[in-house]
């Protein structure tokens, strides 16, 4: 199966959207940079809201963000 094109990001599950958006970000990144990367990637409003809810800090890598999103919004991401 062919992975969806970037313009199809909002049709992916929430975990996949977040993983796709965050893997494209340049680290270290602060919350605003992550939100901007998500918006540029065409992420859904739900993903944008989740990222906007993150604490104002620098994130060293993808794992640092997904761990925090998991603790704030559910069981975590299977990234």
XYZ file of C-alpha atoms in Angstrom:
79
model
C 0.000 0.000 0.000
C 1.317 3.410 -0.937
C 1.585 5.931 1.918
C -0.694 8.942 1.555
C 0.671 12.120 0.018
C 1.314 15.063 2.336
C -1.923 16.726 1.202
C -3.749 13.682 2.631
C -2.377 14.179 6.155
C -5.760 15.168 7.688
C -7.202 11.797 6.588
C -4.633 9.832 8.624
C -5.199 8.710 12.198
C -4.251 11.274 14.830
C -1.139 9.294 15.860
C 0.092 9.105 12.278
C -0.585 12.796 11.665
C 1.434 13.791 14.718
C 4.263 11.405 13.880
C 4.407 12.669 10.280
C 4.403 16.315 11.306
C 6.948 15.898 14.081
C 9.317 13.773 12.028
C 9.538 16.619 9.506
C 10.356 19.236 12.158
C 13.916 20.429 12.767
C 15.120 19.807 16.320
C 15.656 21.234 18.799
C 12.321 22.958 18.318
C 10.070 25.029 20.531
C 6.287 24.729 20.659
C 5.751 27.498 18.102
C 8.084 25.827 15.601
C 6.215 22.538 16.012
C 2.849 24.231 15.463
C 4.224 26.027 12.385
C 5.585 22.733 10.987
C 2.217 21.079 11.556
C 0.358 23.917 9.847
C 2.775 23.822 6.889
C 2.233 20.051 6.585
C -1.540 20.512 6.443
C -2.263 18.874 9.794
C -5.815 18.828 11.113
C -7.094 21.372 13.620
C -7.056 18.599 16.230
C -3.317 18.069 15.783
C -2.667 21.813 15.795
C -4.623 22.142 19.049
C -2.689 19.285 20.657
C 0.648 20.804 19.719
C -0.483 24.276 20.769
C -1.295 22.822 24.191
C 2.310 21.786 24.778
C 4.353 23.662 27.383
C 6.547 26.523 26.160
C 9.957 24.863 26.044
C 12.551 23.504 23.639
C 12.116 19.882 22.578
C 15.318 17.975 21.832
C 13.779 15.417 19.496
C 10.663 13.622 18.316
C 10.648 11.295 21.327
C 10.554 14.226 23.769
C 7.434 15.616 22.111
C 5.569 12.338 21.676
C 6.245 11.363 25.282
C 4.744 14.627 26.504
C 1.770 14.441 24.142
C 1.116 10.931 25.386
C 1.141 12.040 29.009
C -1.173 14.991 28.278
C -3.581 13.450 25.793
C -3.707 9.700 26.332
C -1.621 6.545 26.295
C 1.079 7.947 24.016
C 1.975 7.499 20.410
C 3.230 4.351 18.822
C 6.065 6.128 17.028
